Short mmCIF file of C-alpha atoms in Angstrom, two decimals:
data_model
loop_
_atom_site.label_atom_id
_atom_site.label_comp_id
_atom_site.label_asym_id
_atom_site.label_seq_id
_atom_site.Cartn_x
_atom_site.Cartn_y
_atom_site.Cartn_z
CA ARG A 28 42.71 -45.63 -117.55
CA ASP A 29 46.20 -46.56 -118.63
CA ARG A 30 46.24 -43.72 -121.15
CA GLU A 31 45.20 -41.20 -118.48
CA ARG A 32 48.00 -42.47 -116.26
CA GLN A 33 50.41 -42.15 -119.17
CA ARG A 34 49.48 -38.52 -119.69
CA GLU A 35 50.12 -37.82 -116.03
CA THR A 36 53.39 -39.65 -115.61
CA GLY A 37 55.03 -38.75 -118.92
CA ALA A 38 57.49 -40.91 -120.79
CA GLU A 39 58.90 -43.23 -118.17
CA PHE A 40 60.52 -46.51 -119.11
CA ALA A 41 60.64 -48.88 -116.18
CA SER A 42 62.98 -51.31 -117.89
CA GLU A 43 65.80 -51.34 -115.32
CA ARG A 44 63.43 -52.02 -112.43
CA GLY A 45 61.35 -54.57 -114.32
CA ASN A 46 58.18 -53.10 -112.81
CA ARG A 47 56.39 -56.40 -112.31
CA ARG A 48 52.64 -56.18 -112.17
CA GLU A 49 49.91 -58.69 -111.49
CA ARG A 50 47.15 -58.73 -114.06
CA GLU A 51 44.01 -60.78 -114.35
CA GLY A 52 43.30 -62.05 -117.88
CA GLY A 53 41.91 -65.07 -119.73
CA GLY A 54 40.72 -66.67 -116.50
CA GLU A 55 44.18 -66.89 -114.97
CA LYS A 56 46.52 -64.54 -113.10
CA ARG A 57 49.48 -63.49 -115.23
CA ARG A 58 52.76 -61.94 -114.17
CA VAL A 59 54.02 -59.58 -116.83
CA VAL A 60 56.78 -57.05 -117.13
CA GLY A 61 55.20 -53.62 -117.53
CA PHE A 62 56.48 -50.70 -119.55
CA ARG A 63 54.89 -47.29 -119.21
CA THR A 64 54.96 -44.70 -121.95
CA GLY A 65 54.01 -41.08 -121.87
CA GLY A 66 51.29 -39.20 -123.63
CA ARG A 67 51.42 -38.60 -127.33
CA SER A 68 53.33 -35.31 -127.37
CA LYS A 69 55.88 -36.19 -124.69
CA ALA A 70 56.46 -39.70 -126.01
CA SER A 71 56.97 -38.43 -129.51
CA ALA A 72 59.50 -35.94 -128.25
CA VAL A 73 61.35 -38.52 -126.20
CA CYS A 74 61.38 -41.07 -129.02
CA GLU A 75 62.34 -38.71 -131.79
CA GLY A 76 65.07 -40.50 -133.74
CA PHE A 77 65.45 -43.07 -130.96
CA GLU A 78 66.06 -46.74 -131.66
CA ASP A 79 68.08 -48.84 -129.26
CA THR A 80 68.54 -52.48 -128.29
CA LYS A 81 69.57 -53.59 -124.82
CA ARG A 82 69.44 -56.68 -122.59
CA VAL A 83 67.90 -56.35 -119.14
CA ARG A 84 67.90 -59.06 -116.46
CA VAL A 85 64.62 -59.24 -114.54
CA GLY A 86 64.78 -61.94 -111.90
CA GLU A 87 65.29 -65.20 -113.79
CA TRP A 88 64.35 -63.68 -117.12
CA MET A 89 66.82 -62.31 -119.62
CA MET A 90 65.09 -59.89 -121.96
CA LYS A 91 66.23 -58.30 -125.16
CA MET A 92 64.41 -54.99 -125.60
CA THR A 93 64.22 -53.00 -128.79
CA LEU A 94 62.56 -49.62 -128.50
CA TYR A 95 61.04 -48.13 -131.63
CA LYS A 96 59.47 -44.82 -132.39
CA PHE A 97 55.78 -45.04 -133.14
CA GLU A 98 52.91 -42.65 -133.05
CA TYR A 99 51.79 -42.99 -129.45
CA GLY A 100 55.09 -43.71 -127.74
CA CYS A 101 57.30 -46.78 -127.72
CA ARG A 102 56.70 -50.46 -127.94
CA VAL A 103 58.95 -53.19 -126.54
CA ARG A 104 59.80 -56.37 -128.39
CA VAL A 105 60.89 -59.23 -126.13
CA GLY A 106 63.80 -61.27 -127.46
CA PHE A 107 63.91 -65.01 -127.96
CA ARG A 108 65.46 -65.91 -124.61
CA ALA A 109 64.06 -67.39 -121.40
CA GLN A 110 61.11 -65.00 -121.50
CA VAL A 111 59.71 -66.72 -124.58
CA ALA A 112 59.88 -70.16 -123.02
CA ARG A 113 58.34 -69.00 -119.76
CA SER A 114 55.39 -67.37 -121.49
CA ALA A 115 54.79 -69.89 -124.27
CA SER A 116 51.35 -70.76 -122.92
CA ARG A 117 50.24 -67.13 -122.97
CA PRO A 118 49.21 -66.09 -126.48
CA SER A 119 49.53 -62.38 -125.72
CA ALA A 120 53.09 -62.75 -124.44
CA ARG A 121 53.98 -64.98 -127.35
CA ARG A 122 52.67 -62.35 -129.76
CA LYS A 123 54.82 -59.68 -128.08
CA ALA A 124 57.82 -61.97 -128.49
CA LEU A 125 57.11 -62.24 -132.19
CA GLY A 126 56.66 -58.51 -132.58
CA CYS A 127 53.01 -58.86 -133.61
CA LYS A 128 50.50 -56.04 -133.52
CA ALA A 129 47.86 -56.00 -130.84
CA SER A 130 44.88 -58.22 -131.62
CA THR A 131 41.23 -57.80 -130.84
CA THR A 132 40.54 -61.53 -130.95
CA SER A 133 38.92 -63.04 -127.89
CA ALA A 134 41.74 -65.52 -127.39
CA GLY A 135 44.44 -62.87 -127.64
CA SER A 136 45.92 -64.64 -130.66
CA MET A 137 46.69 -63.58 -134.20
CA PRO A 138 43.48 -63.20 -136.22
CA SER A 139 42.68 -66.13 -138.49
CA VAL A 140 43.07 -64.05 -141.64
CA GLU A 141 46.60 -63.00 -140.61
CA VAL A 142 47.53 -66.62 -139.85
CA GLN A 143 46.44 -67.70 -143.30
CA GLU A 144 48.29 -64.83 -144.91
CA LEU A 145 51.48 -66.10 -143.27
CA GLU A 146 50.67 -69.64 -144.42
CA THR A 147 50.25 -68.43 -147.99
CA GLU A 148 53.59 -66.67 -147.88
CA TYR A 149 55.71 -69.28 -146.09
CA LEU A 150 54.03 -72.72 -146.10
CA LEU A 151 53.97 -75.14 -149.02
CA GLY A 152 50.46 -75.03 -150.45
CA THR A 153 49.57 -78.72 -150.16
CA TYR A 154 46.74 -77.94 -147.72
CA ALA A 155 45.79 -74.45 -148.87
CA GLY A 156 42.72 -75.43 -150.89
CA ALA A 157 41.37 -77.72 -148.18
CA ARG A 158 41.60 -75.33 -145.26
CA PRO A 159 38.51 -73.16 -144.70
CA ALA A 160 39.13 -69.45 -145.10
CA GLY A 161 39.00 -67.39 -141.93
CA VAL A 162 39.34 -70.28 -139.46
CA SER A 163 42.43 -70.77 -137.29
CA PHE A 164 42.07 -72.81 -134.12
CA VAL A 165 43.72 -71.73 -130.89
CA ARG A 166 42.14 -73.88 -128.18
CA GLY A 167 40.34 -77.16 -127.61
CA ASP A 168 38.30 -78.56 -124.74
CA GLY A 169 36.86 -82.06 -124.87
CA CYS A 170 34.81 -82.35 -128.06
CA ARG A 171 34.94 -78.63 -128.80
CA LEU A 172 37.33 -76.34 -130.65
CA PHE A 173 37.63 -72.56 -130.54
CA ASP A 174 39.07 -70.37 -133.27
CA ALA A 175 41.01 -67.11 -132.92
CA GLU A 176 37.81 -65.08 -133.11
CA GLY A 177 36.23 -67.05 -130.26
CA ARG A 178 33.80 -69.09 -132.37
CA GLU A 179 32.96 -72.53 -130.95
CA TYR A 180 32.78 -75.76 -132.98
CA LEU A 181 31.65 -79.29 -132.18
CA ASP A 182 34.55 -81.44 -133.39
CA PHE A 183 33.50 -84.60 -135.22
CA THR A 184 36.91 -85.01 -136.89
CA SER A 185 39.25 -85.57 -133.92
CA GLY A 186 42.18 -84.42 -136.03
CA ILE A 187 41.27 -87.20 -138.53
CA ALA A 188 40.65 -89.90 -135.90
CA VAL A 189 43.63 -88.93 -133.74
CA ASN A 190 42.37 -87.18 -130.59
CA CYS A 191 40.73 -90.21 -129.07
CA LEU A 192 40.56 -88.63 -125.59
CA GLY A 193 39.36 -85.26 -126.84
CA HIS A 194 41.17 -81.94 -126.61
CA SER A 195 43.17 -80.86 -123.54
CA ASP A 196 42.30 -83.96 -121.53
CA LYS A 197 43.39 -83.17 -117.96
CA GLU A 198 44.65 -86.64 -117.06
CA LEU A 199 46.73 -86.82 -120.22
CA THR A 200 48.18 -83.33 -119.85
CA ASP A 201 49.17 -84.04 -116.24
CA VAL A 202 50.96 -87.23 -117.26
CA LEU A 203 52.75 -85.54 -120.15
CA SER A 204 53.74 -82.55 -118.04
CA ASP A 205 55.51 -84.88 -115.60
CA GLN A 206 57.30 -86.73 -118.40
CA LEU A 207 58.24 -83.49 -120.16
CA ARG A 208 60.10 -82.43 -117.02
CA THR A 209 61.79 -85.83 -116.76
CA LEU A 210 62.97 -87.12 -120.18
CA VAL A 211 61.85 -86.43 -123.74
CA HIS A 212 64.31 -88.01 -126.18
CA VAL A 213 67.47 -90.13 -126.17
CA SER A 214 67.16 -91.96 -129.55
CA ASN A 215 66.99 -95.70 -130.10
CA LEU A 216 70.66 -96.11 -129.20
CA TYR A 217 69.48 -96.48 -125.59
CA SER A 218 66.72 -98.23 -123.67
CA THR A 219 63.84 -96.39 -121.99
CA GLU A 220 61.10 -97.79 -119.80
CA PRO A 221 58.04 -96.23 -121.53
CA ALA A 222 58.87 -97.85 -124.89
CA ALA A 223 59.31 -101.30 -123.35
CA LEU A 224 56.08 -101.01 -121.38
CA LEU A 225 54.07 -99.76 -124.36
CA ALA A 226 55.36 -102.59 -126.57
CA ARG A 227 54.22 -105.08 -123.92
CA GLU A 228 50.78 -103.48 -123.64
CA LEU A 229 50.23 -103.53 -127.41
CA CYS A 230 51.25 -107.15 -127.74
CA LYS A 231 49.05 -108.19 -124.82
CA ALA A 232 46.08 -106.27 -126.25
CA SER A 233 46.47 -108.01 -129.62
CA SER A 234 46.71 -111.49 -128.10
CA PRO A 235 46.96 -114.25 -129.17
CA TRP A 236 48.95 -113.58 -132.31
CA ALA A 237 51.37 -110.63 -131.84
CA GLN A 238 54.62 -111.06 -129.91
CA LYS A 239 56.81 -108.16 -131.03
CA ALA A 240 56.38 -104.42 -131.72
CA PHE A 241 58.38 -101.84 -133.65
CA PHE A 242 57.83 -98.10 -133.22
CA VAL A 243 57.74 -95.44 -135.93
CA ASN A 244 56.38 -91.88 -136.14
CA SER A 245 53.29 -92.11 -138.36
CA GLY A 246 50.90 -94.41 -140.18
CA THR A 247 52.65 -94.27 -143.53
CA GLU A 248 55.97 -95.07 -141.82
CA ALA A 249 54.33 -98.07 -140.16
CA ASN A 250 53.23 -99.37 -143.57
CA GLU A 251 56.67 -98.74 -145.05
CA ALA A 252 58.20 -100.78 -142.24
CA ALA A 253 55.64 -103.56 -142.80
CA ILE A 254 56.62 -103.68 -146.49
CA LYS A 255 60.29 -104.11 -145.56
CA PHE A 256 59.59 -106.72 -142.89
CA ALA A 257 57.41 -108.75 -145.25
CA ARG A 258 60.06 -108.64 -147.99
CA LYS A 259 62.83 -109.69 -145.59
CA TYR A 260 60.74 -112.54 -144.20
CA GLN A 261 59.95 -113.88 -147.67
CA LYS A 262 63.56 -113.56 -148.74
CA LEU A 263 64.55 -115.92 -145.94
CA ASN A 264 61.49 -118.16 -145.76
CA GLY A 265 59.43 -117.77 -148.92
CA LYS A 266 58.85 -120.54 -151.42
CA GLY A 267 59.69 -118.86 -154.69
CA SER A 268 58.60 -119.59 -158.24
CA PRO A 269 60.96 -120.72 -161.04
CA SER A 270 62.38 -117.96 -163.23
CA LEU A 271 63.21 -118.14 -166.95
CA LEU A 272 66.77 -119.04 -166.03
CA GLY A 273 65.64 -121.91 -163.83
CA ARG A 274 66.40 -120.12 -160.57
CA LYS A 275 63.72 -119.64 -157.94
CA GLN A 276 62.55 -116.09 -157.37
CA GLN A 277 61.35 -115.18 -153.89
CA PRO A 278 57.85 -113.70 -153.51
CA THR A 279 58.03 -109.90 -153.90
CA GLU A 280 54.58 -108.79 -155.05
CA PHE A 281 51.92 -107.14 -152.90
CA VAL A 282 48.13 -107.19 -153.07
CA ALA A 283 45.95 -104.28 -151.94
CA PHE A 284 42.30 -103.34 -152.44
CA SER A 285 40.01 -100.82 -154.11
CA ALA A 286 39.28 -97.64 -152.16
CA GLY A 287 42.12 -98.45 -149.77
CA PHE A 288 44.46 -95.82 -148.39
CA HIS A 289 47.83 -96.68 -146.83
CA GLY A 290 49.84 -93.45 -146.88
CA ARG A 291 51.69 -90.96 -149.06
CA THR A 292 55.30 -92.17 -149.01
CA MET A 293 56.39 -94.10 -152.07
CA GLY A 294 55.87 -97.65 -150.83
CA ALA A 295 52.59 -96.97 -149.04
CA LEU A 296 51.47 -94.86 -152.00
CA ALA A 297 51.97 -97.85 -154.30
CA LEU A 298 49.47 -99.78 -152.14
CA THR A 299 46.87 -96.99 -152.43
CA SER A 300 44.47 -97.66 -155.26
CA LYS A 301 43.22 -94.16 -156.03
CA ALA A 302 44.93 -92.78 -159.12
CA LYS A 303 44.74 -89.16 -157.92
CA TYR A 304 47.24 -89.99 -155.19
CA ARG A 305 49.57 -92.15 -157.26
CA THR A 306 49.63 -90.69 -160.78
CA PRO A 307 51.56 -87.45 -160.06
CA PHE A 308 54.44 -89.47 -158.57
CA GLU A 309 54.68 -92.50 -160.82
CA PRO A 310 56.57 -94.70 -161.21
CA VAL A 311 55.91 -95.84 -157.66
CA MET A 312 57.05 -99.16 -156.16
CA PRO A 313 56.31 -101.86 -158.77
CA GLY A 314 54.73 -105.25 -158.19
CA VAL A 315 51.38 -104.27 -156.62
CA LYS A 316 48.13 -105.95 -157.69
CA PHE A 317 44.69 -104.59 -156.77
CA ALA A 318 41.51 -106.53 -156.01
CA GLU A 319 37.97 -105.47 -155.15
CA TYR A 320 37.35 -104.85 -151.46
CA ASN A 321 35.10 -107.43 -149.76
CA ASN A 322 35.32 -109.70 -152.84
CA LEU A 323 37.14 -112.99 -152.19
CA LYS A 324 36.89 -114.13 -155.81
CA SER A 325 38.65 -110.97 -156.93
CA ALA A 326 41.34 -111.47 -154.30
CA ALA A 327 41.88 -115.11 -155.26
CA LYS A 328 42.76 -114.07 -158.80
CA VAL A 329 45.76 -111.98 -157.72
CA ILE A 330 47.08 -113.83 -154.64
CA ARG A 331 49.53 -116.34 -156.12
CA ARG A 332 51.88 -118.84 -154.52
CA GLY A 333 55.51 -118.02 -155.15
CA ARG A 334 54.66 -114.49 -156.31
CA THR A 335 52.66 -112.75 -153.56
CA CYS A 336 54.76 -111.52 -150.67
CA ALA A 337 51.99 -109.95 -148.57
CA VAL A 338 48.37 -108.79 -148.72
CA PHE A 339 47.56 -105.36 -147.24
CA VAL A 340 43.99 -104.63 -146.20
CA GLU A 341 42.09 -102.29 -143.86
CA PRO A 342 39.54 -104.21 -141.75
CA PHE A 343 37.51 -101.00 -141.87
CA GLN A 344 38.20 -98.45 -144.57
CA GLY A 345 38.13 -94.87 -143.31
CA GLU A 346 39.32 -92.55 -146.06
CA GLY A 347 37.81 -94.94 -148.59
CA GLY A 348 34.30 -94.13 -147.40
CA CYS A 349 33.63 -95.77 -144.00
CA ASN A 350 33.47 -99.26 -145.50
CA PRO A 351 33.43 -102.18 -143.03
CA SER A 352 34.81 -105.51 -144.11
CA THR A 353 32.82 -108.69 -143.60
CA ARG A 354 33.76 -111.66 -141.44
CA ASP A 355 33.77 -113.96 -144.47
CA PHE A 356 36.12 -111.61 -146.32
CA LEU A 357 38.80 -111.40 -143.61
CA VAL A 358 38.59 -115.07 -142.66
CA GLY A 359 38.74 -115.95 -146.36
CA LEU A 360 41.79 -113.73 -146.88
CA ARG A 361 43.50 -115.52 -144.02
CA LYS A 362 42.97 -118.84 -145.76
CA LEU A 363 44.06 -117.51 -149.17
CA CYS A 364 47.28 -116.17 -147.68
CA ASP A 365 48.01 -119.41 -145.84
CA ASP A 366 47.49 -121.43 -149.01
CA ALA A 367 49.75 -119.11 -151.04
CA GLY A 368 52.45 -118.68 -148.39
CA ALA A 369 51.75 -114.93 -148.27
CA LEU A 370 51.63 -112.73 -145.20
CA LEU A 371 48.40 -111.01 -144.16
CA VAL A 372 48.91 -107.38 -143.09
CA TYR A 373 46.17 -105.35 -141.45
CA ASP A 374 46.35 -101.58 -141.73
CA GLU A 375 44.52 -100.41 -138.59
CA VAL A 376 46.08 -96.96 -138.61
CA GLN A 377 42.64 -95.33 -138.51
CA CYS A 378 40.25 -98.06 -137.42
CA GLY A 379 42.39 -99.55 -134.64
CA LEU A 380 42.74 -98.74 -130.94
CA GLY A 381 39.10 -98.53 -129.95
CA ARG A 382 37.65 -96.54 -132.83
CA THR A 383 35.15 -99.27 -133.82
CA GLY A 384 34.30 -100.36 -130.26
CA LYS A 385 36.92 -103.13 -130.08
CA MET A 386 40.57 -102.57 -129.29
CA PHE A 387 41.34 -103.59 -132.88
CA ALA A 388 38.77 -103.71 -135.67
CA HIS A 389 39.62 -107.25 -136.79
CA GLN A 390 38.75 -108.54 -133.31
CA TRP A 391 35.08 -108.33 -134.22
CA TYR A 392 35.66 -111.44 -136.36
CA GLY A 393 37.46 -113.77 -133.97
CA GLU A 394 40.79 -115.61 -134.04
CA GLY A 395 40.14 -116.99 -137.50
CA ALA A 396 40.83 -113.50 -138.88
CA CYS A 397 44.16 -112.79 -137.13
CA PRO A 398 46.94 -111.23 -139.25
CA ASP A 399 50.69 -111.77 -139.38
CA ILE A 400 51.48 -108.04 -139.19
CA MET A 401 49.39 -105.05 -138.09
CA THR A 402 50.12 -101.33 -138.43
CA LEU A 403 48.87 -98.70 -135.99
CA ALA A 404 49.22 -94.95 -135.53
CA LYS A 405 46.64 -92.16 -135.32
CA PRO A 406 45.12 -92.39 -131.81
CA LEU A 407 47.99 -94.25 -130.16
CA ALA A 408 49.43 -91.15 -128.46
CA ALA A 409 46.26 -88.99 -128.60
CA GLY A 410 47.79 -86.33 -130.84
CA LEU A 411 51.54 -86.88 -130.56
CA PRO A 412 53.35 -88.45 -133.55
CA ILE A 413 53.74 -92.19 -133.14
CA GLY A 414 53.13 -95.36 -135.10
CA ALA A 415 53.68 -99.05 -134.42
CA VAL A 416 54.07 -102.33 -136.27
CA LEU A 417 52.99 -105.50 -134.47
CA MET A 418 54.13 -108.90 -135.74
CA THR A 419 54.52 -112.56 -134.91
CA ASN A 420 57.75 -113.98 -133.51
CA GLU A 421 58.34 -115.81 -136.79
CA ILE A 422 58.50 -112.54 -138.70
CA ALA A 423 60.52 -110.79 -135.99
CA GLU A 424 63.18 -113.49 -136.21
CA ALA A 425 63.79 -112.60 -139.85
CA ILE A 426 64.72 -109.00 -138.98
CA SER A 427 68.36 -108.42 -138.09
CA LEU A 428 70.25 -105.67 -136.31
CA GLY A 429 70.24 -102.54 -138.46
CA ASP A 430 67.59 -103.75 -140.95
CA HIS A 431 65.39 -100.79 -140.04
CA GLY A 432 65.46 -97.85 -137.66
CA SER A 433 64.22 -94.39 -136.74
CA THR A 434 65.78 -91.48 -134.87
CA PHE A 435 62.65 -90.20 -133.14
CA ALA A 436 60.45 -93.29 -132.93
CA GLY A 437 59.57 -94.78 -129.55
CA GLY A 438 60.82 -91.85 -127.50
CA PRO A 439 59.89 -91.76 -123.79
CA PHE A 440 57.61 -88.74 -124.20
CA VAL A 441 55.34 -90.14 -126.93
CA CYS A 442 55.39 -93.63 -125.43
CA THR A 443 54.27 -92.22 -122.08
CA SER A 444 51.31 -90.74 -123.91
CA GLY A 445 50.71 -94.11 -125.59
CA LEU A 446 50.74 -95.90 -122.25
CA HIS A 447 48.14 -93.50 -120.88
CA VAL A 448 45.94 -93.98 -123.94
CA MET A 449 46.14 -97.75 -123.60
CA SER A 450 45.23 -97.58 -119.91
CA ARG A 451 42.20 -95.41 -120.68
CA LEU A 452 41.01 -97.59 -123.55
CA GLN A 453 41.15 -100.65 -121.31
CA GLU A 454 39.19 -99.09 -118.48
CA GLY A 455 35.99 -100.97 -117.71
CA GLY A 456 33.17 -99.94 -120.01
CA PHE A 457 35.18 -97.58 -122.25
CA LEU A 458 35.01 -99.64 -125.45
CA GLN A 459 31.42 -100.65 -124.81
CA GLU A 460 30.53 -96.97 -124.53
CA VAL A 461 32.21 -96.31 -127.89
CA SER A 462 30.11 -99.07 -129.44
CA ASP A 463 26.87 -97.89 -127.81
CA LYS A 464 27.40 -94.27 -128.84
CA GLY A 465 28.16 -95.37 -132.38
CA ASP A 466 24.92 -97.34 -132.58
CA TYR A 467 23.02 -94.34 -131.22
CA LEU A 468 24.66 -91.96 -133.71
CA VAL A 469 23.98 -94.19 -136.72
CA GLY A 470 20.37 -94.65 -135.59
CA LYS A 471 19.73 -90.93 -135.16
CA LEU A 472 21.40 -90.05 -138.46
CA SER A 473 19.34 -92.70 -140.24
CA GLU A 474 16.18 -91.20 -138.76
CA ALA A 475 17.17 -87.67 -139.69
CA VAL A 476 18.54 -88.07 -143.21
CA GLY A 477 18.19 -91.71 -144.20
CA GLY A 478 15.03 -90.99 -146.18
CA LYS A 479 16.50 -88.15 -148.22
CA SER A 480 16.59 -88.80 -151.96
CA PHE A 481 20.31 -87.97 -152.25
CA VAL A 482 21.38 -90.20 -149.33
CA ARG A 483 22.45 -93.68 -150.37
CA GLU A 484 23.41 -95.11 -147.00
CA VAL A 485 24.29 -94.28 -143.40
CA ARG A 486 26.89 -96.73 -142.08
CA GLY A 487 29.63 -97.12 -139.54
CA LYS A 488 31.04 -99.08 -136.64
CA GLY A 489 31.60 -97.52 -133.23
CA LEU A 490 32.63 -93.90 -133.61
CA ILE A 491 33.67 -94.01 -137.24
CA VAL A 492 30.50 -93.15 -139.14
CA GLY A 493 29.78 -92.00 -142.68
CA ILE A 494 26.88 -90.87 -144.86
CA GLU A 495 27.19 -91.81 -148.53
CA ILE A 496 25.43 -89.41 -150.92
CA ASP A 497 25.01 -89.17 -154.68
CA ARG A 498 26.84 -85.85 -155.02
CA SER A 499 29.83 -83.95 -153.73
CA ALA A 500 29.88 -83.69 -149.95
CA GLY A 501 31.99 -80.53 -149.95
CA PRO A 502 29.10 -78.03 -149.78
CA ILE A 503 27.48 -79.98 -146.93
CA VAL A 504 30.74 -80.05 -144.98
CA ALA A 505 31.06 -76.27 -145.47
CA LYS A 506 27.49 -75.60 -144.31
CA ALA A 507 27.98 -77.79 -141.26
CA ARG A 508 31.14 -75.84 -140.39
CA ASP A 509 29.26 -72.55 -140.75
CA ARG A 510 26.80 -73.88 -138.18
CA GLY A 511 29.56 -74.95 -135.81
CA LEU A 512 29.93 -78.66 -136.69
CA LEU A 513 33.20 -80.07 -138.04
CA VAL A 514 32.95 -83.15 -140.29
CA ILE A 515 35.14 -84.34 -143.17
CA THR A 516 34.68 -85.86 -146.60
CA ALA A 517 35.54 -89.45 -147.44
CA GLY A 518 35.10 -91.93 -150.25
CA GLY A 519 36.29 -89.70 -153.06
CA GLY A 520 34.35 -86.70 -151.79
CA LYS A 521 30.90 -88.33 -152.02
CA GLY A 522 30.55 -89.02 -148.36
CA GLY A 523 30.69 -87.13 -145.08
CA GLY A 524 32.51 -88.75 -142.22
CA GLY A 525 32.38 -88.34 -138.45
CA ARG A 526 35.15 -89.48 -136.08
CA PRO A 527 34.35 -87.78 -132.77
CA PRO A 528 36.63 -88.22 -129.73
#
């Protein structure tokens, strides 16, 4: 219909008038600036040798138009001015702003293959081998994701245990929209209400042991901060061991566990036992001893008075293969640390904040398993970058002005998201529902595949569930994705993990 109109009207460019039109598309009414071109012969004649750039004001929009010759007339590229910001939520308008060719994808976005071609050309290839070919996501809704070609997937990854409220949660987006219009960032040189309120909520939720919080931007940053805080505390308060010169050396060593994962920055990497992560970047931070997870005798051999600064452990290992700790193990670690004068640090980056059915995973084991420091991140802001370190007052008193800091951490925008997450997690029945659904999922998976010869065990706690098998899980993950189910590998690739919203 448009082409017939073009043949009738000839080459008319309605740029000066703006020619606003109302169009229905994608389930919502869109206001766009229309440009009409003539039929093939007239447009070609008009555009012969023509290439021009001009700025045109249309209402509140300032547009930069570049007209090019092409076979069927002219196309208009919108410049990076107010128009781009106003239309950022409309994929088709955003593609015009980037000068992209028209797409036939259902979502109006760049086809997945084109996206991955751009990634190959411009992005560092650290993820290239892990990303499935031909899949680029453009939209999410609850537990479902949709790619550029319109295919639907059931998401059992939650962005690796991040999207605790699902995709595009309406309550969360409303809250964040209000905050986005109010205040986003001022740095930690100034006070903001959301950060203070979120710190209070985290400390109250971790009662009775935590009294202070420190904000960072990710899980690995939280563990790096915990390393520094533990070292500073021991420097001021630790009972050191005699050196060869007769002077006392303060405790500086750390203990971590097999199959543990604490991050990819140099300090956190040193606490990660898997050689494939550490070897390419050695030497990493020295002074780390490893013990067997869930084995108190192994831990007792490496936790030493006057030498051990802190013990890092995940109460529930996620990347390591969905391995829950035992009550005896965590309570025993607490006693070993007390006897040695070492700090006990829980890494609950993945298992904390409701994932296991308790606010924090260690709370399944009572007050006898409380830590001195705890690190958090992934689900805290439901997809926005944030991390936190909780600690006792005794440790907080050892940290002085300027000992640590972060430009972006604890901003009002991400902390507003964190406050909303905390309020939702503490709603009546929320955590119990996580626990009940987890029990149901483990039961159904056990019925379905527990008897298979290649399945060693189905295990999990709450909505962090894994299936351990005797072979690589990669092909199973790929087949599940082909059938519209997203799961991830864990435990060195011999396990499939589910972390649904």
